[in-house]
XYZ file of C-alpha atoms in Angstrom:
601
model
C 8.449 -74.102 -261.022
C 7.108 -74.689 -264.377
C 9.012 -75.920 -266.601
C 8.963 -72.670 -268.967
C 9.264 -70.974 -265.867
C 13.021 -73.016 -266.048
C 13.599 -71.432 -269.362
C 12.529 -68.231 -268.283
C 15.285 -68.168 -265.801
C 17.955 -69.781 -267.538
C 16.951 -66.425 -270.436
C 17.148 -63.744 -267.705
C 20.773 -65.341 -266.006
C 22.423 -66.402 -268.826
C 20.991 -63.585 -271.841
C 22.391 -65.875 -274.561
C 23.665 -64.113 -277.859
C 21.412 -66.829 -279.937
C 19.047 -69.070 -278.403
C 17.825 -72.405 -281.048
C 14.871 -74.442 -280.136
C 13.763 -77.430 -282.020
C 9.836 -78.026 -281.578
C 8.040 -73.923 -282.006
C 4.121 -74.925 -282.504
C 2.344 -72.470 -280.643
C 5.860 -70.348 -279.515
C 5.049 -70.369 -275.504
C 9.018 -71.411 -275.616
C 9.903 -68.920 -278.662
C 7.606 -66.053 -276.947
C 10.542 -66.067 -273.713
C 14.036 -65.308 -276.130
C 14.957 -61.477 -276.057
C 17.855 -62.864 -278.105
C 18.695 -63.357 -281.437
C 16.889 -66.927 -282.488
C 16.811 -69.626 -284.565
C 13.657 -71.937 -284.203
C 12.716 -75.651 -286.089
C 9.399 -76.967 -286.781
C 7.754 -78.088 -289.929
C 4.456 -76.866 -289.026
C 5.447 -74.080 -286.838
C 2.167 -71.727 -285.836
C 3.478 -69.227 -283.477
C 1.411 -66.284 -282.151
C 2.050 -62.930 -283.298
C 3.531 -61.538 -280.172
C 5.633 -64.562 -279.541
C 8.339 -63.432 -282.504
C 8.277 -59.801 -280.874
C 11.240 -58.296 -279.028
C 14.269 -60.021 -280.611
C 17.555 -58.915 -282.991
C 16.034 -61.146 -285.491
C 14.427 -64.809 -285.597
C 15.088 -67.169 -288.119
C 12.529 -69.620 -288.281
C 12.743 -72.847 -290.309
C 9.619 -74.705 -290.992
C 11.241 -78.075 -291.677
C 12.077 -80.985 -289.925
C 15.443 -80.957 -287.439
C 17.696 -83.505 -289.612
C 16.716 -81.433 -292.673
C 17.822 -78.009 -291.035
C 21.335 -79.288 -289.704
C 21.635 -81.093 -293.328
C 20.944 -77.981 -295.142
C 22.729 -75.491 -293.408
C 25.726 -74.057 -292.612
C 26.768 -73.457 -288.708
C 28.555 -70.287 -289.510
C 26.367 -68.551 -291.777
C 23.473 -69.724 -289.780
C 24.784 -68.086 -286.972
C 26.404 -64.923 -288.274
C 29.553 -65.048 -285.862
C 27.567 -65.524 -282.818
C 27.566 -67.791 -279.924
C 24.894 -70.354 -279.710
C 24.560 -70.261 -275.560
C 21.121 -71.888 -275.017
C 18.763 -74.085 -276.763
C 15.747 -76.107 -276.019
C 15.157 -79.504 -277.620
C 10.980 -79.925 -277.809
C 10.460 -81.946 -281.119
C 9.402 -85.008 -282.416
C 9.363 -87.101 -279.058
C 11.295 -90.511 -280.119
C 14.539 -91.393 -278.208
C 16.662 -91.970 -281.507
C 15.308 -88.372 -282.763
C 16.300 -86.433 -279.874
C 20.000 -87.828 -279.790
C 19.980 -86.845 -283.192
C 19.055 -83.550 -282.250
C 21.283 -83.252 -279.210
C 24.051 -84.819 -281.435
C 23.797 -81.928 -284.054
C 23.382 -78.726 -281.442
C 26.697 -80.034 -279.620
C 28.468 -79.740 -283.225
C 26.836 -76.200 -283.453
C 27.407 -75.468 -279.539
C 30.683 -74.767 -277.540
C 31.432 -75.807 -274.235
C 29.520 -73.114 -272.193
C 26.176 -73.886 -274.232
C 23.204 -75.177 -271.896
C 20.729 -77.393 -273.701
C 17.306 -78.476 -271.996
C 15.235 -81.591 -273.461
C 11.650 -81.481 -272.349
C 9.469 -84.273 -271.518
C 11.827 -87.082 -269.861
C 10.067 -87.383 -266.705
C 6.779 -89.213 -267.895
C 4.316 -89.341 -264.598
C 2.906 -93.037 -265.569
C 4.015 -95.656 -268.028
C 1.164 -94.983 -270.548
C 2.272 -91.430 -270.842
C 5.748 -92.774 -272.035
C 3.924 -95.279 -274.900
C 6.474 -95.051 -278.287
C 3.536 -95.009 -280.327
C 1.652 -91.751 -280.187
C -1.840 -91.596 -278.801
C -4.054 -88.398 -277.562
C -4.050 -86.525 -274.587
C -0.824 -86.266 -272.162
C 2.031 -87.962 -274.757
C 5.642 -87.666 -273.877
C 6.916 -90.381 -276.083
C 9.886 -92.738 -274.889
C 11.876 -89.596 -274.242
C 13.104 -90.588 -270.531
C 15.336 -93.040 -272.423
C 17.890 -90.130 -273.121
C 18.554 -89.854 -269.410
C 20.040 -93.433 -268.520
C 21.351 -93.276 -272.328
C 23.656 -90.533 -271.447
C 24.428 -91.638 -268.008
C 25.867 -94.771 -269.445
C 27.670 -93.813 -272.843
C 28.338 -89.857 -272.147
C 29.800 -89.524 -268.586
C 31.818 -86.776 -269.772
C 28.198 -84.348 -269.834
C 26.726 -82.813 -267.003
C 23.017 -83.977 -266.546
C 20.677 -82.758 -264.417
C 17.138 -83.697 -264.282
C 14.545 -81.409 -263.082
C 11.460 -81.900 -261.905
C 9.294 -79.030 -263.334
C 5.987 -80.087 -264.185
C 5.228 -80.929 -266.537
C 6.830 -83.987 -267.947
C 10.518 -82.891 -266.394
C 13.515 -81.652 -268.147
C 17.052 -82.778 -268.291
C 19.318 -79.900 -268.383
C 22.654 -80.721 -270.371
C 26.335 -78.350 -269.756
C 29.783 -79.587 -270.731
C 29.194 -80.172 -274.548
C 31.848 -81.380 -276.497
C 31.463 -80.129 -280.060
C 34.313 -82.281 -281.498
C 32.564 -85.748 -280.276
C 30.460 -87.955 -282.910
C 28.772 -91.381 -283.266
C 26.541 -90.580 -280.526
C 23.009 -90.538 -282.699
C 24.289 -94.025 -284.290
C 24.794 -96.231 -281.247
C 21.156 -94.655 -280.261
C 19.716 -96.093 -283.645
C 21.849 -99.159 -282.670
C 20.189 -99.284 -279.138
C 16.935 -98.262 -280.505
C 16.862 -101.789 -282.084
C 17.141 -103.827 -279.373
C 14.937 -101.864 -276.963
C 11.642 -103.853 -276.022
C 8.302 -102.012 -278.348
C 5.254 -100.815 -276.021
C 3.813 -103.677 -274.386
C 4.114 -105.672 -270.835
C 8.206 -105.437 -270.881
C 8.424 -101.800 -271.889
C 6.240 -100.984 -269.143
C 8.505 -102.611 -266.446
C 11.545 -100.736 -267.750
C 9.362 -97.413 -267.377
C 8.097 -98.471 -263.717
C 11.562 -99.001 -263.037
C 13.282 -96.090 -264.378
C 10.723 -93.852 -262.624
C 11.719 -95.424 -259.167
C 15.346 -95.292 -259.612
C 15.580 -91.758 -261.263
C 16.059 -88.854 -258.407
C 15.120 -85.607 -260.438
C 16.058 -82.353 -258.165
C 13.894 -78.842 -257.706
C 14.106 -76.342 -260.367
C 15.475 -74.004 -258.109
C 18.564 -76.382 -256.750
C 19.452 -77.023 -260.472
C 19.924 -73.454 -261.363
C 21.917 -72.792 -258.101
C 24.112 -75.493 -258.776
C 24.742 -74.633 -262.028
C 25.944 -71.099 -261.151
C 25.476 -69.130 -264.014
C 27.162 -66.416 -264.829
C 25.688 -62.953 -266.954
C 27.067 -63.458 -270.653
C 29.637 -60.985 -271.585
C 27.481 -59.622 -274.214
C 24.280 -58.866 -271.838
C 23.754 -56.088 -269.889
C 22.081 -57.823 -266.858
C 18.832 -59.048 -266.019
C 16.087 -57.037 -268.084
C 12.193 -57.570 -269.603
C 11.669 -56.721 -272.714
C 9.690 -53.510 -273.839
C 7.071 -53.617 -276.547
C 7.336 -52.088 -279.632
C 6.804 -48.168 -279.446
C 7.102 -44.853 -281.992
C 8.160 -41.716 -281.396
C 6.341 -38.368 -282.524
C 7.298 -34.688 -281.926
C 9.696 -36.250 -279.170
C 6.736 -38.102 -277.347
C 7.064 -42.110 -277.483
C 3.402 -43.994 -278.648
C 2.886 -46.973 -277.860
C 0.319 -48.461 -280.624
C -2.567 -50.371 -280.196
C -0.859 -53.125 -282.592
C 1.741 -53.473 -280.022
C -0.101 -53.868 -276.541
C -3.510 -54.954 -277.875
C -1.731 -58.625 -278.474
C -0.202 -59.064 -274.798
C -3.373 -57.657 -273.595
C -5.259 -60.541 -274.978
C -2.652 -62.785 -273.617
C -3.196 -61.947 -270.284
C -6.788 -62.985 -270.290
C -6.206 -66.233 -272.449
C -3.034 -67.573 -270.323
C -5.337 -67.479 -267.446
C -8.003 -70.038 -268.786
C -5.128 -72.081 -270.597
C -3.442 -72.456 -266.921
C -0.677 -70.779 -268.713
C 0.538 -68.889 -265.442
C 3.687 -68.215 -265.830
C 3.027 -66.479 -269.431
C 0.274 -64.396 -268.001
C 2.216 -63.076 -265.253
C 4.952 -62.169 -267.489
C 2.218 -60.148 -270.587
C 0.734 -58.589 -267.047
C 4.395 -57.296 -266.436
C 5.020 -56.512 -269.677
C 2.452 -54.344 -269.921
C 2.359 -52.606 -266.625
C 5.682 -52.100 -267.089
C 4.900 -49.370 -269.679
C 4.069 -45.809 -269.134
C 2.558 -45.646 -272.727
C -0.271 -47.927 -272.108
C -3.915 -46.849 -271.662
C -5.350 -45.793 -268.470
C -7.792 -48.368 -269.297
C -5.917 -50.506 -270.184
C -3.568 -50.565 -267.364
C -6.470 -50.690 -264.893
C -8.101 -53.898 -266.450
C -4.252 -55.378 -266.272
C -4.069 -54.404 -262.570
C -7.282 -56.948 -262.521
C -6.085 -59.355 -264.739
C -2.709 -59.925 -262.881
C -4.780 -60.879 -259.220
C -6.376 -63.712 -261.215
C -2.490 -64.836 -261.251
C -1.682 -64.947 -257.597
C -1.187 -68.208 -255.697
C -0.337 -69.195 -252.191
C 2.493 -68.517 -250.947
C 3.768 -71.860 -250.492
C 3.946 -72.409 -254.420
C 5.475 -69.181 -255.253
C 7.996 -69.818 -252.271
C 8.742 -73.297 -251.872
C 8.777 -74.847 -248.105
C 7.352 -71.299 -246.531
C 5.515 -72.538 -243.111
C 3.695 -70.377 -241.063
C 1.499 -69.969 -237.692
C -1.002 -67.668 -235.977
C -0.299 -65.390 -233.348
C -2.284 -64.569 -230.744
C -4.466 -61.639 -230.356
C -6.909 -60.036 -228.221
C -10.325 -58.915 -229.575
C -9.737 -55.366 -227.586
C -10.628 -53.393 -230.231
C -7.513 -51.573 -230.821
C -7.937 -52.144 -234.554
C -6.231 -55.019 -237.004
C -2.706 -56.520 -235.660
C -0.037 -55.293 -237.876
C 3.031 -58.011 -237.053
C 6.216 -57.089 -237.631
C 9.069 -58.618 -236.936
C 12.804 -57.673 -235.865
C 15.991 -60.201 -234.844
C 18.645 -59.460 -232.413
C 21.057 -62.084 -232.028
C 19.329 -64.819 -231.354
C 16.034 -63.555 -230.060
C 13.142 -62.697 -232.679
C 10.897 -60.318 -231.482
C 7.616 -59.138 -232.877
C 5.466 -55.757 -232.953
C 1.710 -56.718 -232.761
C 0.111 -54.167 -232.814
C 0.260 -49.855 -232.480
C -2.373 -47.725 -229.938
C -5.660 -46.613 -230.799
C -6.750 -43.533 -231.711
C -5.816 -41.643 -228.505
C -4.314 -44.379 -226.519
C -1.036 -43.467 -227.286
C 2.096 -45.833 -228.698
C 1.988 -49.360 -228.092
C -0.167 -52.008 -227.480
C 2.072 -55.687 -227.292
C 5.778 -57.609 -228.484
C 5.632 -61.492 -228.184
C 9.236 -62.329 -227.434
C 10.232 -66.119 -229.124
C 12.954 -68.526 -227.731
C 12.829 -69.390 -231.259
C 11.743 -68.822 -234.738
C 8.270 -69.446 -234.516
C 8.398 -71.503 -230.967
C 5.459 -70.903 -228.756
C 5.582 -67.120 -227.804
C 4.897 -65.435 -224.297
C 3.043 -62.036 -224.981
C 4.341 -59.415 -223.064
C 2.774 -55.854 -222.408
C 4.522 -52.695 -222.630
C 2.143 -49.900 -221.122
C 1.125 -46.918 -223.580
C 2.842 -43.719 -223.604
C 1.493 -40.963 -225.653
C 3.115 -39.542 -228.660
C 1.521 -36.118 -229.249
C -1.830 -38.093 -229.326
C -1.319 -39.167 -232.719
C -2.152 -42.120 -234.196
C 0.816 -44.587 -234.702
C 0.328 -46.916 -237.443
C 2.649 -49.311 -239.998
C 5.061 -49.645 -236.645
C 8.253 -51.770 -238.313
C 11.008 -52.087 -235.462
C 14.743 -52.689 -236.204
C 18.014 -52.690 -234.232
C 20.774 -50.631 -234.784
C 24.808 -51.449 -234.218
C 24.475 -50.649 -230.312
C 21.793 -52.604 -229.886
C 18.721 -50.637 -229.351
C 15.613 -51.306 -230.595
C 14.166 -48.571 -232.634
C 10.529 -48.236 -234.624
C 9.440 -46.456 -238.068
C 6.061 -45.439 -238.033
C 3.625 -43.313 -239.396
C 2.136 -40.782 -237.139
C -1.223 -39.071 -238.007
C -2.956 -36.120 -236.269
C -6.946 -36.517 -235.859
C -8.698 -33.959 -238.177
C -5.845 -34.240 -240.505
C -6.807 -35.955 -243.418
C -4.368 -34.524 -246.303
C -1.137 -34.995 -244.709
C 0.992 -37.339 -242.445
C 4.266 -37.670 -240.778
C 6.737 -40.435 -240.633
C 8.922 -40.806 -237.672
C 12.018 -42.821 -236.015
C 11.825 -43.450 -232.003
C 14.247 -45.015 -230.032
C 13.046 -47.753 -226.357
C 15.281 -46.078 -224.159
C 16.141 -46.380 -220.555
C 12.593 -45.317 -219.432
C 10.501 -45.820 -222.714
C 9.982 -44.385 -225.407
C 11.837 -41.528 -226.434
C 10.210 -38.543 -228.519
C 10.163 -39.266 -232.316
C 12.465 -37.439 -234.896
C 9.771 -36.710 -237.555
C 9.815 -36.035 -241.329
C 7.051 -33.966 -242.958
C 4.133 -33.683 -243.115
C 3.626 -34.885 -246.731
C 0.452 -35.207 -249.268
C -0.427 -38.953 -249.377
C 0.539 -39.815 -245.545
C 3.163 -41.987 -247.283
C 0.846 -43.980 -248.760
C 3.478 -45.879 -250.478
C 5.273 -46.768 -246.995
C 7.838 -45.706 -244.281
C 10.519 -48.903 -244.503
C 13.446 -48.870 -242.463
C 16.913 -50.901 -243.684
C 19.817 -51.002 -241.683
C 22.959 -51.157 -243.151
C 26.617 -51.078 -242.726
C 26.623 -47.409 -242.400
C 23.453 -46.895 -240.171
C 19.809 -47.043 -240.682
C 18.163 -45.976 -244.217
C 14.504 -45.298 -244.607
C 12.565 -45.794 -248.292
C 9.930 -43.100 -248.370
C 8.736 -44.152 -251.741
C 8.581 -46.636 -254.519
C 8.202 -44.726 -257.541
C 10.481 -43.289 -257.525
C 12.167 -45.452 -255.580
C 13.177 -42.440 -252.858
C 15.685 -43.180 -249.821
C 16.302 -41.284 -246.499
C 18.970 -41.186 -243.730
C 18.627 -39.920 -240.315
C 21.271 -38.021 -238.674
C 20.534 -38.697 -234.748
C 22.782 -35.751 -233.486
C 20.019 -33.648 -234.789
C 17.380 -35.462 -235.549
C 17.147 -34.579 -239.004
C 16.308 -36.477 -242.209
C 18.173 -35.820 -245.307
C 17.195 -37.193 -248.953
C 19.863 -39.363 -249.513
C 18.933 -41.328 -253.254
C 15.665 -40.787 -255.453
C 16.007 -43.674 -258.212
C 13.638 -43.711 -261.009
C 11.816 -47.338 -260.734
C 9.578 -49.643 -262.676
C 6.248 -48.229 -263.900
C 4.605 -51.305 -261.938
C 5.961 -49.674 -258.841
C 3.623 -47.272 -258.665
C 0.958 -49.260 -257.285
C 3.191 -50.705 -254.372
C 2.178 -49.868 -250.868
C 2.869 -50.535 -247.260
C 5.881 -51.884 -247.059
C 8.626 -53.995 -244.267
C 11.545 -53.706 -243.261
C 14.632 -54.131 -245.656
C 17.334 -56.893 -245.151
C 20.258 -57.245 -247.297
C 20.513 -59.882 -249.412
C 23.025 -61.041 -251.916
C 23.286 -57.924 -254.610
C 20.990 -55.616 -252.434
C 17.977 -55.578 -250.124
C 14.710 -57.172 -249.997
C 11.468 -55.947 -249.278
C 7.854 -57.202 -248.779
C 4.775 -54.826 -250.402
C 1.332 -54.791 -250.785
C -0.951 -53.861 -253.887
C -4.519 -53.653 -253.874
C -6.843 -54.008 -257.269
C -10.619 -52.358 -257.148
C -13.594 -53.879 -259.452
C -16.082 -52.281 -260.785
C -18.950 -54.343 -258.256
C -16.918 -51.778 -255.544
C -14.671 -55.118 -254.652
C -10.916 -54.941 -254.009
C -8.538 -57.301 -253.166
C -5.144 -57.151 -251.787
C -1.913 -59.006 -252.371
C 1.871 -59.076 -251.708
C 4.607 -59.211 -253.471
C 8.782 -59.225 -252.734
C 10.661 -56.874 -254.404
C 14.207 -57.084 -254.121
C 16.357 -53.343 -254.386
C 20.078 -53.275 -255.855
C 23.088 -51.970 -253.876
C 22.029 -48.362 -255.222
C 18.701 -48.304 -254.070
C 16.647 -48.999 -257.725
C 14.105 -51.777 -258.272
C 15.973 -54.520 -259.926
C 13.724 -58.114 -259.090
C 10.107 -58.483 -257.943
C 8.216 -61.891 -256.960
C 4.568 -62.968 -258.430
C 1.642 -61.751 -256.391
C 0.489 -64.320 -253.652
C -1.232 -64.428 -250.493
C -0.891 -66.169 -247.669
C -4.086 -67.436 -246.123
C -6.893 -65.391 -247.619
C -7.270 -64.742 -251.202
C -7.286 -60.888 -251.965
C -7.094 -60.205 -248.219
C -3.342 -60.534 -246.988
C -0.893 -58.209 -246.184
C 1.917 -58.010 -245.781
C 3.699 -56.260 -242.481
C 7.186 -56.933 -241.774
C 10.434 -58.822 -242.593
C 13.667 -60.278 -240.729
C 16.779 -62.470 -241.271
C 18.306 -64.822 -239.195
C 21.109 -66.664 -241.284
C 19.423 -67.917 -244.507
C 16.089 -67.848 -242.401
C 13.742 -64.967 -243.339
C 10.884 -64.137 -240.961
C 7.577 -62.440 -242.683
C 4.390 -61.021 -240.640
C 0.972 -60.934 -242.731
C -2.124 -59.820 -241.529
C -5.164 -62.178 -242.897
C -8.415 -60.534 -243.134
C -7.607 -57.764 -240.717
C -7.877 -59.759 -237.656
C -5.439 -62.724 -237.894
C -1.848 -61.975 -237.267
C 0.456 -64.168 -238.923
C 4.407 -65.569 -239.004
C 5.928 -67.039 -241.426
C 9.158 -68.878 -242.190
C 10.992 -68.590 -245.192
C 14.646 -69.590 -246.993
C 16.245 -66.426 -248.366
C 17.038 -68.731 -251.321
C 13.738 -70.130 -252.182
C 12.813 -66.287 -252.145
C 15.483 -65.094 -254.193
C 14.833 -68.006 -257.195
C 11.182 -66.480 -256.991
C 12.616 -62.929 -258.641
C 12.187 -61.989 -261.750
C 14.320 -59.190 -263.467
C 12.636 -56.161 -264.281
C 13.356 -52.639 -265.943
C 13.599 -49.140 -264.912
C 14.527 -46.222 -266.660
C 18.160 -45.412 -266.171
C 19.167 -48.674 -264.630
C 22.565 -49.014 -264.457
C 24.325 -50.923 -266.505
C 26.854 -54.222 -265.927
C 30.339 -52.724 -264.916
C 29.067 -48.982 -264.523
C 28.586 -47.541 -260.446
C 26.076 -48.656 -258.363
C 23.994 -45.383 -258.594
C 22.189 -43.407 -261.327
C 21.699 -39.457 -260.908
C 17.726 -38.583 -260.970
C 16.667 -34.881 -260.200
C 19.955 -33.607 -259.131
C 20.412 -36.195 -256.487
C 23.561 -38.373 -257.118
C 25.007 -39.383 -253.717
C 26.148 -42.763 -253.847
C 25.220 -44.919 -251.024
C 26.234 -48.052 -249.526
């Protein structure tokens, strides 16, 4: 995770009433504060969309020891509570314990402060004289500083490329002296040269930094009081005659920072303008296309969105039954997996490989075909229910009918497949998916994305009733496909596909997590990635074993793929996103759309 990625996060958990950096430039670290801010830098040149979407922003263009000479804490802050702040300035050891010195008199106890650049990669990038290219200064110092003459802190340092970050909780805003016995040390401390080198070496071989994603769990933030959860900001918008604009001057700024992030390797930043902009219903069809585009040029492998994923290749038999579709289901301790659905014609099902373990060697097994109507079956996801039996979701579509399709729930009996409970037929063949989800009080099937629409099937008469319709994201729109559900802390989690077309008639497909609260309404969704083929993964089907999660992908249409995941890794991948009518912190886990209001478990 990058280390503005870091910030990111720490934004989104903790939405601090005022956020203070020291060290603006450019404003990559402003542009991420949807809170009231306060930023220091005598030659501060920040873009014009990185002071959008806060209170206000007070910015100082002076050096640090002028600002906290010059003014006052309380009038500076109005009242409020400074709860973050990022120390990025002039990068000399005795200048940022000066600066950590005065934003502990300014903090409280609850305030996190991060201090980039102590976690130089070689000695010459940690020279205290300044020279070109990759500088961090002698910065690292601060760590074993504070280890030896401020135990009372909590440090924890990160490694998030690049050049690290120490991330600093249990301020004491009372304590003082610490910026003069720095000066003091500063004295004695050998200058750049054969001796200064060693210390670096050494330090580097002795320090033990820790993941991104490991500090923020153990740090377990909690929502500030004054937020009102997780959100992205929107841009700015007018209204006329009741309809809400969105001006060029507002878009035409994070448009352009979509395309430059990419060739500045920026790719955190361009992920988030490509979010904040699809994330808008007011944007230009255009517009919104050529941000569909931009946004692929942001996936990456899977294994750097999700740390530690492993996966391996199934087999499959070149029998012409069309591309595997693996999707995967856990029943105690067995994980099984669907392969692949019948042909045209051929009826239901074509193969499960049963596993003694997650991802151990499987034994394919063949369960003959039955027919279902002659339809053909596709986007099989099996689940279990509470008794035990295995059950599918699936898509059924009659030859000849091209407008409409049906999705359906059977049940492996006794002797095979029983005959499917069907819903429909519907315009679109559920183009957006048929997902099951079981929960605590039975099976639940999303029909659709945006909205966000949720089903539940009463067996006794094999009916399916609407049971939610959430309004969603705008970026939801283009989801498709989709796995099965599995609950995870604060809701469910789901894998989805999107698919981008360029003008030279190519398109490319990626996948995506999105994560669904307790009420059924997009709350989190990962970065686009892909597994083993750029722009031709998919994504198939999802299970849970403990804090295991098991994925299928399809690569290229003929490989069929496993992988292995931890639900944590996954869940530090989220970000927070918007929908219309999202619930608030405190208020019930449901928001009325269209009449429908039923809350759900």
């Amino acid at each position: 995770m990058y280390y503005l990625a870091l910030l990111a996060r720490l934004h989104d958990i903790l939405i601090p009433d005022i956020y203070l950096e020291i060290g603006t430039q450019a404003g990559d670290s402003l542009a991420l504060s949807r809170s009231r801010t306060i930023a220091i830098d005598p030659d501060p040149r920040p873009r014009a969309e990185t002071v959008l979407n806060k209170p206000w922003l007070k910015l100082y263009a002076t050096t640090s020891d002028r600002f906290f000479a010059e003014h006052d804490r309380e009038a500076t802050l109005e009242g409020g509570s400074l709860d973050l702040a990022f120390i990025d300035g002039l990068h000399e050891f005795a200048q940022v314990m000066r600066d950590l010195e005065n934003v502990e008199r300014w903090a409280h106890p609850g305030t996190i402060v991060v201090i980039h650049d102590v976690l130089p990669e070689v000695p010459y990038q940690a020279t205290r004289v300044f020279h070109e290219g990759r500088w961090t200064g002698d910065v690292w110092r601060v760590v074993p500083f504070l280890q030896e003459h401020r135990s009372d802190l909590k440090c924890q340092l990160v490694n998030a490329p690049n050049s690290g970050v120490l991330v600093v909780t249990g301020l004491d805003p009372s304590h003082a002296g610490m910026a003069d016995l720095a000066v003091a040390h500063d004295r004695s401390f050998p200058p750049d040269g054969e001796e200064y080198s060693r210390l670096v070496n050494a330090w580097l071989q002795e320090a033990q930094p820790v993941r991104p994603e490991d500090a923020l769990r153990a740090m377990n933030i909690q929502p500030s009081s004054h937020g009102q959860g997780i959100s992205m900001a929107r841009l700015e918008s007018t209204v006329h005659r009741g309809m809400r604009i969105l001006p060029e001057s507002s878009w035409k700024p994070v448009f352009q920072r979509s395309i430059d992030a990419f060739y500045e390797g920026n790719t955190d930043e361009g992920i988030a303008a490509c979010l904040a902009l699809l994330n808008e219903p007011g944007l230009p069809a255009e517009i919104r296309e050529l941000t569909y585009r931009n946004q692929t040029f942001y996936a990456r492998p899977l294994d750097e969105v999700i740390p530690g994923a492993q996966w391996r290749t199934l087999p499959t038999k070149p029998d012409g039954n069309g591309p595997p579709d693996p999707s995967p289901a856990i029943y105690g301790e067995r994980l099984i997996v669907l392969l692949r659905a019948g042909a045209p014609d051929a009826g239901a099902y074509d193969a499960f490989p049963w596993f003694d373990g997650a991802l151990a060697k499987p034994e394919l097994i063949t369960i003959p075909n039955e027919p279902v109507n002659r339809d053909r079956v596709s986007e099989v996801r099996p689940f279990f229910t509470e008794d035990g039996a295995l059950h599918v979701a699936a898509l059924f579509h009659t030859p000849g009918e091209n407008e409409a399709g049906r999705a359906g729930v059977m049940r492996f009996g006794e002797e095979g497949w029983d005959a499917p409970w069907l819903l429909g037929p519907r315009a679109g063949q559920f183009r957006q998916g048929w997902s099951p989800l079981v929960t605590d009080v039975g099976p639940r099937f999303v029909a659709w994305w945006e909205p966000t629409e949720v089903f539940h099937l009463d067996s006794a008469t094999g009916e399916f009733e609407r049971l939610a319709l959430r309004m969603a994201p705008h970026i939801a729109e283009r989801f498709q496909g989709g796995s099965q559900g599995v609950a995870v802390p604060g809701g469910y989690l789901f894998l989805v596909n999107e698919t981008a077309a360029f003008d030279d008639g190519n398109e490319v497909s990626f996948c995506r997590f999105v994560r669904l609260g307790a009420g059924f309404q997009i709350t989190h969704l990962s970065p686009q990635f892909y597994l083993a083929a750029r722009g031709k993964d998919a994504g198939s089907g999802l299970a849970r074993h403990d804090d295991r999660l098991i994925a299928g992908f399809t690569s290229g249409g003929t490989t069929a793929l496993l992988t292995a995941l931890d639900v944590h890794a996954v869940l530090d991948a989220l970000t927070g996103i918007d929908a219309p009518g999202k619930p608030a912190s405190g208020s019930p886990a449901w928001t009325p759309l269209l009449g429908y209001d039923v809350p759900v478990s």
